[in-house]
Coordinates of C-alpha atoms and ligand atoms in Angstrom, one line a residue:
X1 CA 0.0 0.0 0.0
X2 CA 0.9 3.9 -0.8
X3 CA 0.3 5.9 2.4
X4 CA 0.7 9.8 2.8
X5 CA 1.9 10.6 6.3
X6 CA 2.2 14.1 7.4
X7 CA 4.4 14.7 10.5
X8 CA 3.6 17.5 12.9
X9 CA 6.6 17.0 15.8
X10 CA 5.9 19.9 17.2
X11 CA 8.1 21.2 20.4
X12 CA 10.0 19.5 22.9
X13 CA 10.6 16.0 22.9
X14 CA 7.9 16.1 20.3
X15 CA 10.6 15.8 17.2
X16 CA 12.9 13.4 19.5
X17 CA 9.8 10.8 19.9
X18 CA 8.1 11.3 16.2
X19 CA 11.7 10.7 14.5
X20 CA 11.7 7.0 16.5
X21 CA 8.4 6.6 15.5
X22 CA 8.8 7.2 12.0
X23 CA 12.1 4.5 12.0
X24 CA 9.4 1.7 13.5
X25 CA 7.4 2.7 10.2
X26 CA 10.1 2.7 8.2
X27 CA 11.0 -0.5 9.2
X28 CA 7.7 -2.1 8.9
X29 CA 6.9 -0.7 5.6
X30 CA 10.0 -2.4 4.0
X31 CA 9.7 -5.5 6.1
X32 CA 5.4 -5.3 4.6
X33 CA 5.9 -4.1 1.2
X34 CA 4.6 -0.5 1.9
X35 CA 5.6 2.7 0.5
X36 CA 5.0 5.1 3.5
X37 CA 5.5 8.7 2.0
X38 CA 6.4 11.2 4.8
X39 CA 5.7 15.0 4.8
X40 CA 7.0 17.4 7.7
X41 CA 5.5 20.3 8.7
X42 CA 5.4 22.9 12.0
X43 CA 3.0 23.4 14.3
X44 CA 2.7 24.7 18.4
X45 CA 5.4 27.0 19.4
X46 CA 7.5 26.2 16.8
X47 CA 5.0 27.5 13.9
X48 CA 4.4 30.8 16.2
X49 CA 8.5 31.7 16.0
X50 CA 8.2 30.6 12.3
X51 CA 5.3 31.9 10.8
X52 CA 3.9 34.1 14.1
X53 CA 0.9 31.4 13.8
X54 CA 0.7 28.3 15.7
X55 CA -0.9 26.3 13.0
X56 CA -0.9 27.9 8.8
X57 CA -3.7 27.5 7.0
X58 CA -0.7 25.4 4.6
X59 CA 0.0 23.2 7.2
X60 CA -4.1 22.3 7.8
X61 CA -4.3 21.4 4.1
X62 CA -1.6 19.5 4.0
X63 CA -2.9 17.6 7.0
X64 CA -6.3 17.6 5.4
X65 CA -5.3 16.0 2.0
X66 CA -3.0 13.3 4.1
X67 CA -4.2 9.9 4.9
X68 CA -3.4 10.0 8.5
X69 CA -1.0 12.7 10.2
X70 CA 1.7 11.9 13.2
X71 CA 1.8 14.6 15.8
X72 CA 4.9 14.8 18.8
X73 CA 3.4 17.4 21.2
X74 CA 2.8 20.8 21.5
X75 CA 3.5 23.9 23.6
X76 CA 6.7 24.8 26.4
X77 CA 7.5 28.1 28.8
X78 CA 8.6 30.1 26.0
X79 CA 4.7 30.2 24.8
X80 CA 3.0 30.0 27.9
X81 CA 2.0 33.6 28.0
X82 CA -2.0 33.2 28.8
X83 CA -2.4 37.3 27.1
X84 CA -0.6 35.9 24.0
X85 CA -3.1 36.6 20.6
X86 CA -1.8 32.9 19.8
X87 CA -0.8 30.0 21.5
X88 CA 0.2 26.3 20.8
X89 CA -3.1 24.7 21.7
X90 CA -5.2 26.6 19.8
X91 CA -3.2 25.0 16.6
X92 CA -4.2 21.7 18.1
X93 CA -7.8 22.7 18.6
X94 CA -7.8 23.9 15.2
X95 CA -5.8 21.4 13.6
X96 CA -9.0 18.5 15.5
X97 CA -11.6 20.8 14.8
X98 CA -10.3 21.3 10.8
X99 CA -9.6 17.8 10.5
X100 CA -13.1 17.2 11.7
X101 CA -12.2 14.3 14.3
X102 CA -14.6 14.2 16.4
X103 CA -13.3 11.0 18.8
X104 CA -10.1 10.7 20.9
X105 CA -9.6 7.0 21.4
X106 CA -7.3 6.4 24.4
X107 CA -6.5 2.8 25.3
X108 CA -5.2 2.2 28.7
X109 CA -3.6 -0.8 29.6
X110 CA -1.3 -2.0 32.6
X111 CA 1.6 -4.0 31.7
X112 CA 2.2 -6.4 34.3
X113 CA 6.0 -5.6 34.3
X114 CA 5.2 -1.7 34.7
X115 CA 2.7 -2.4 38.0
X116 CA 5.9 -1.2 40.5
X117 CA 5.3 2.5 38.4
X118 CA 1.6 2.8 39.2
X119 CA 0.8 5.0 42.0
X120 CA -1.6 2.3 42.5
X121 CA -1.6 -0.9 44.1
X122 CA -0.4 -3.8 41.9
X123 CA -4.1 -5.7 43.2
X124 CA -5.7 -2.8 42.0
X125 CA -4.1 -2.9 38.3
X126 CA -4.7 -6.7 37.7
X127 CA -6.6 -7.0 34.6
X128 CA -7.2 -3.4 33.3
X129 CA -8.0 -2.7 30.3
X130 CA -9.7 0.4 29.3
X131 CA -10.7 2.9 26.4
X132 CA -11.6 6.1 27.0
X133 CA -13.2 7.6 23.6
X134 CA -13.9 11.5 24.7
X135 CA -16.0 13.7 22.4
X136 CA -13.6 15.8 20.9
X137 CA -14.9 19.0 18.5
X138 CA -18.0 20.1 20.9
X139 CA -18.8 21.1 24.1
X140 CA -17.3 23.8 26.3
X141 CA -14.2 24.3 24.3
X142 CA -15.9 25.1 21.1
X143 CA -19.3 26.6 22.5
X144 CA -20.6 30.0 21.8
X145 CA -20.7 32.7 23.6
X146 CA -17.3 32.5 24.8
X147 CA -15.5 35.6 26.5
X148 CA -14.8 38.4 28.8
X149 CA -17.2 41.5 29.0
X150 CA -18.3 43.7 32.1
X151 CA -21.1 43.9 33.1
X152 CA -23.2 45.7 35.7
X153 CA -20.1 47.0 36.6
X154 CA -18.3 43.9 37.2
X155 CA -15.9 41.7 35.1
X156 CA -17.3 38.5 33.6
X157 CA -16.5 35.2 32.0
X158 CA -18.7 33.2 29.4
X159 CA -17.9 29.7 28.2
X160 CA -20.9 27.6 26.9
X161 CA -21.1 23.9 27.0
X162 CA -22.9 23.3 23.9
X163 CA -24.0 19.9 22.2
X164 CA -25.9 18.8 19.4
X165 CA -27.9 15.6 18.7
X166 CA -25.4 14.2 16.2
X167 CA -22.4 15.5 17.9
X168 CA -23.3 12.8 20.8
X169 CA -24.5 10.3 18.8
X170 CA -21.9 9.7 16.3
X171 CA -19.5 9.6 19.1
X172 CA -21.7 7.6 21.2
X173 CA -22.5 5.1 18.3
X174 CA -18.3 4.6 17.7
X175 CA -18.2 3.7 21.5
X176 CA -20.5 0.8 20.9
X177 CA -19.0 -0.4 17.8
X178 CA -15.3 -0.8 19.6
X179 CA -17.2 -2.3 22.5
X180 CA -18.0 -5.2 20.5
X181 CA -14.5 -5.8 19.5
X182 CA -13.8 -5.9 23.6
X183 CA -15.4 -6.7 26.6
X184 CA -18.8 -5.7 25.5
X185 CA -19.6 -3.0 28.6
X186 CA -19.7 1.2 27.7
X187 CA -19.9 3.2 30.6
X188 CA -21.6 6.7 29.1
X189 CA -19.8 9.7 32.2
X190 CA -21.6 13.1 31.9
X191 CA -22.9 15.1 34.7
X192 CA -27.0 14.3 34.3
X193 CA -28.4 15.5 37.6
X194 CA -27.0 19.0 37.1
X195 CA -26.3 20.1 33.1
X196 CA -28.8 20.1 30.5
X197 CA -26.4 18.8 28.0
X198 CA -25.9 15.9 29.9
X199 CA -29.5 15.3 30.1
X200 CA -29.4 15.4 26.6
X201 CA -26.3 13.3 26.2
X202 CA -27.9 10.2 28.6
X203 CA -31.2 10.5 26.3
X204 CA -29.2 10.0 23.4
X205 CA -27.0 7.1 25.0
X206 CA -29.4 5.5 26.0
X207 CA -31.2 5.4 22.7
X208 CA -28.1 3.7 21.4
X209 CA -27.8 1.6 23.9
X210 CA -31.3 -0.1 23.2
X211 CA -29.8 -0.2 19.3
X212 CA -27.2 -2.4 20.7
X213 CA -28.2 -4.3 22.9
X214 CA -25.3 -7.1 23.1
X215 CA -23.7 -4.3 24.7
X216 CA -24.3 -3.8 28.2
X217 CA -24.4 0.0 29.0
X218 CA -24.8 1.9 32.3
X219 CA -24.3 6.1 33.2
X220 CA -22.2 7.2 35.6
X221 CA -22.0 10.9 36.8
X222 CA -18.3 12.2 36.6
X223 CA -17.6 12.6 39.9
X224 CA -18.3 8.9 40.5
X225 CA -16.0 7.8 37.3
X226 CA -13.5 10.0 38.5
X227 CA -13.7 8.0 41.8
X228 CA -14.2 5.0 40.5
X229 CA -11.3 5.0 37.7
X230 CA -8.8 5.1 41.3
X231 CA -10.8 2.5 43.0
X232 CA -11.4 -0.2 40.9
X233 CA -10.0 0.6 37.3
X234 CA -10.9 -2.9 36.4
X235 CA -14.3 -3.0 36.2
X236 CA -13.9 -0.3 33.4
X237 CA -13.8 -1.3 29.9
X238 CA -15.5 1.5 27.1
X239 CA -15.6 4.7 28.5
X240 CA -17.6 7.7 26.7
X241 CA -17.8 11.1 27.5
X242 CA -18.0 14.7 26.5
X243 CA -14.7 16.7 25.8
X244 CA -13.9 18.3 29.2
X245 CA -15.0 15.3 31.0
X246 CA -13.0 13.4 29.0
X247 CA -10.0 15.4 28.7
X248 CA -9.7 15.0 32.8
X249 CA -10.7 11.6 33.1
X250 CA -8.0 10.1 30.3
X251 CA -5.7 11.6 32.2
X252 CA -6.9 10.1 35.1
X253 CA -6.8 7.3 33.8
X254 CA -2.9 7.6 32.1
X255 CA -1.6 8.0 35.3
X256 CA -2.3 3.7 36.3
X257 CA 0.3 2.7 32.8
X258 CA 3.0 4.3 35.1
X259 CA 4.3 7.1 33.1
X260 CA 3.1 9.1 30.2
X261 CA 5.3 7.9 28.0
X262 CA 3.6 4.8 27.6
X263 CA 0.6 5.6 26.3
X264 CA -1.1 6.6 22.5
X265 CA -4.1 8.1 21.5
X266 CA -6.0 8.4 18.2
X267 CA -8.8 11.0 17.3
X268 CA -10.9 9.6 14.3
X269 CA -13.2 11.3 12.8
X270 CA -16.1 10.0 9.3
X271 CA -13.4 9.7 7.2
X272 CA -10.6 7.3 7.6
X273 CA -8.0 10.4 8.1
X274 CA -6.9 10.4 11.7
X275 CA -4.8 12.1 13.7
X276 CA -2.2 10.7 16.1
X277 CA -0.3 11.4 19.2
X278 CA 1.4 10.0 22.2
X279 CA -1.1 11.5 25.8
X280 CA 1.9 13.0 26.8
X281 CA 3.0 17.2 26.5
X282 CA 6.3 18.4 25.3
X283 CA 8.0 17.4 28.6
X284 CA 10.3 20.6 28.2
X285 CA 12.2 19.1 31.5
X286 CA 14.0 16.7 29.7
X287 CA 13.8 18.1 26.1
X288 CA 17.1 17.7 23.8
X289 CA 18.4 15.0 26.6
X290 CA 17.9 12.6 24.4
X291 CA 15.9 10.5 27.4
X292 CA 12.3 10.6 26.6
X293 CA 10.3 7.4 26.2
X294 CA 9.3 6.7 22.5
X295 CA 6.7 4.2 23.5
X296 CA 3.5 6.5 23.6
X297 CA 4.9 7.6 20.0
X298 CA 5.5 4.5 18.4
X299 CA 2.3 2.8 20.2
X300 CA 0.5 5.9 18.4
X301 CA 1.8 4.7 15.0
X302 CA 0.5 1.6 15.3
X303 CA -2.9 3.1 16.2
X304 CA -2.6 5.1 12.6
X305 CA -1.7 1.6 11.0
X306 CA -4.8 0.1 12.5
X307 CA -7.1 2.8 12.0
X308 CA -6.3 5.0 9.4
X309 CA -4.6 2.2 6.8
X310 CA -6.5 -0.4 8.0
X311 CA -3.1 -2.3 8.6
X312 CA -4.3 -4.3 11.3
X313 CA -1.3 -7.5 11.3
X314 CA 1.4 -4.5 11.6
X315 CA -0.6 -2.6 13.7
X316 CA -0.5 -5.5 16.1
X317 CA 3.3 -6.6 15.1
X318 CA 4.2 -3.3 16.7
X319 CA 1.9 -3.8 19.7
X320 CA 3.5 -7.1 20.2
X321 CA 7.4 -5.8 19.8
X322 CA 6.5 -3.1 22.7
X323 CA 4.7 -5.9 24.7
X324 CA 7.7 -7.9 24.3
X325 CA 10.3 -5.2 25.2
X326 CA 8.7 -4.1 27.9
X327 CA 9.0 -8.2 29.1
X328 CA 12.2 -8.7 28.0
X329 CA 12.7 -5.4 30.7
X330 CA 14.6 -2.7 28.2
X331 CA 13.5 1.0 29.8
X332 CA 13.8 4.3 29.7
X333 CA 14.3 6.8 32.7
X334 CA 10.7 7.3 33.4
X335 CA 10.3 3.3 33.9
X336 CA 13.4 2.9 36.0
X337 CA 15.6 2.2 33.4
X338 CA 18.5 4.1 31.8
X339 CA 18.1 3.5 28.0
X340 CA 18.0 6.6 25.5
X341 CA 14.8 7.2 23.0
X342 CA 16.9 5.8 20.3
X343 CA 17.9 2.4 22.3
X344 CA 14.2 2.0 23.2
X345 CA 12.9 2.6 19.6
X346 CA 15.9 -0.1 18.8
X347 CA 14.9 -2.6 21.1
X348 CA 11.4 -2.4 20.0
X349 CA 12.5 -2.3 16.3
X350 CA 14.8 -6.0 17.0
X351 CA 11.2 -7.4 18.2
X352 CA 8.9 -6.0 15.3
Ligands
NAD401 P1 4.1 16.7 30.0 O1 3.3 15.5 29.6 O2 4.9 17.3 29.0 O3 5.2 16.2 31.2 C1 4.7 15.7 32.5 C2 5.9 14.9 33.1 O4 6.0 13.7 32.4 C3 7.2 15.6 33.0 O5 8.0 15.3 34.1 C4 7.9 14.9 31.8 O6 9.3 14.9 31.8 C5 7.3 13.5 31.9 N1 7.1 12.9 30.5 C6 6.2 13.3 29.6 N2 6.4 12.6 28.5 C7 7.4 11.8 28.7 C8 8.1 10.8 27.9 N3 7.7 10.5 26.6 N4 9.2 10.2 28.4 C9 9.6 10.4 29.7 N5 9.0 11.3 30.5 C10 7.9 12.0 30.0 O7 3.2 17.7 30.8 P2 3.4 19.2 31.3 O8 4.8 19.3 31.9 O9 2.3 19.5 32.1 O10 3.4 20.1 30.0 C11 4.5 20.6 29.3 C12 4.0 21.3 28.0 O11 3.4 20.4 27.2 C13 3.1 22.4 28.4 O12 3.4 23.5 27.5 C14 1.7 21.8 28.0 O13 0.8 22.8 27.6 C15 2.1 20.9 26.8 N6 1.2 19.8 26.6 C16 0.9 19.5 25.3 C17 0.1 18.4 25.0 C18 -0.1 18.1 23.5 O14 0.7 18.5 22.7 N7 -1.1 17.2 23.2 C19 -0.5 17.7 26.0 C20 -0.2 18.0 27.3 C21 0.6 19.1 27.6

């Protein structure tokens, strides 16, 4: 197969992850028979010293006419000035919202050998297995009004949590259809008793729940999820909710995997283009040390084989390879270990 990749490193240990990334597809593309084509462009801080913009209208089309793009991470001190006209995530909202993925799929799993890492304990991690799929283009990040005004004499703040029908719906409906590739169980997280929108977001669950009925659904309010993901992770297996429910509850739910450098997300939207990125930020603490875990990254990539070139035996060759190096006990600093991201990516390469 011909594939069009464009890469979006990004800032920090963004470029140092995506570059091992792009060796593991390298080397699965020759070792498949695949011509993976590979197109670099900025974006985050990097695009604001470049261009003054933190994601070009160039860079969007490229991404748009791509068949799946490869981000790093975004953002760092030097752009962290809240007044600033433009800032690193507004490329990323930009770049979801103008891609038009609406889903952010992010598997968590415990590796047995990783259970020491978990702020958890190791009785607590036994058999989890989640994925958390958070609405990704609605709700109080996108909603309108948004702003500052005075008024009767006093500063104010407006953001407005806004969702409609299909927005839930489509999301809701993608839950299901991974469910039945799992454990058969979505748990549907809004925040019913108090917000219209979640009123409207349990109606419409619901209704898809009785659709699909060899999936076993309940609702849970946030605040119980949020509990629940610390007390007994296990019992979890599909996870839905809205975007700011969702953006605090998958990284809830990062922190049982041990470190954020294990872990890779996927935002999907109709079309088969997706975007993909490791959970983790640009890590600016260790930048340019040349110690950052590539897992997350390379995890990510297989995600893009899987879902984006419907690669699903190299996909899960990758999978395997990380599985296996994890096992075999190669690590990085945040794991306990004192192998660079290039050794890492190498060891998981030698298993691929
Ligand atoms: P972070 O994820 O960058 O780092 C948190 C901690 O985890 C740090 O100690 C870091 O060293 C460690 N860490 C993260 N990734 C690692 C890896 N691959 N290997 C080893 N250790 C790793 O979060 P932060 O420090 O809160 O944010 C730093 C910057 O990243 C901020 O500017 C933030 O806005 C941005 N950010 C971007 C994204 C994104 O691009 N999607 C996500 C989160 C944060």
């Amino acid at each position: 197969m011909k594939a069009n990749i464009v890469l979006l490193p990004g800032d920090g240990i963004g470029p140092e992850v995506v570059c091992e990334a792009v060796r593991v597809l390298d080397f699965v593309a020759s070792k498949y028979n695949h011509t993976f084509k590979f197109t670099e462009r900025l974006m985050g801080g990097c695009s604001i010293d470049k261009y003054g913009s933190s994601l070009t209208d160039e860079t969007l089309a490229d991404c748009q006419s791509a068949d799946a793009v490869l981000l790093g991470a975004v953002g760092g001190p030097k752009w962290d000035d809240l007044a600033a006209k433009d800032r690193p995530e507004r490329g990323l909202l930009a770049l979801r919202k103008g891609l038009g993925v609406f889903a952010n799929l992010r598997p968590v799993k415990v590796h047995p050998a990783l259970m020491e890492w978990s702020p958890l304990k190791p009785e607590k991690l036994q058999g989890v297995d989640i994925l958390v799929v958070r609405e990704l283009t609605g709700g109080l990040y996108f909603g309108w009004p948004k702003g500052r005004d005075i008024k009767d004499g006093r500063e104010r703040a407006v953001d407005t949590l806004e969702y409609y029908d299909y927005e839930i719906r489509r999301v809701v409906e993608l839950a299901f259809k991974l469910a039945k590739g799992r454990k058969k169980k979505v748990t549907s997280v809004d925040k019913a008793n108090v917000l219209e929108s979640s009123r409207l977001w349990r109606q419409i669950a619901t209704k898809v729940g009785a659709e699909n009925k060899d999936v076993e659904l309940d609702h849970m309010l946030v605040d119980t999820a949020s509990m629940r993901l610390i007390t007994d992770p296990a019992w979890m297996d599909v996870i839905v909710t809205e975007n700011m429910f969702g953006d605090i509850l998958t990284d809830e739910a990062s922190v049982l995997a041990g470190s954020m450098g294990m872990l890779p997300s996927a935002s999907l939207g109709e079309s088969g283009l997706g975007l993909f990125e490791p959970i983790h930020g640009s890590a600016p603490d260790i930048a340019g040390k040349g110690i950052a875990n590539p897992t997350g990254t390379i995890l990510s990539s297989a995600m893009l084989l899987r879902h984006s070139l419907k690669l699903e035996t190299e996909a899960a060759a990758i999978e395997r390879a990380v599985d296996e190096t994890i096992t075999a006990g190669a690590r990085t600093a945040d794991i306990g270990g004192k192998l660079t991201t290039r050794q890492m990516a190498d060891e998981i390469i030698n298993r691929t």
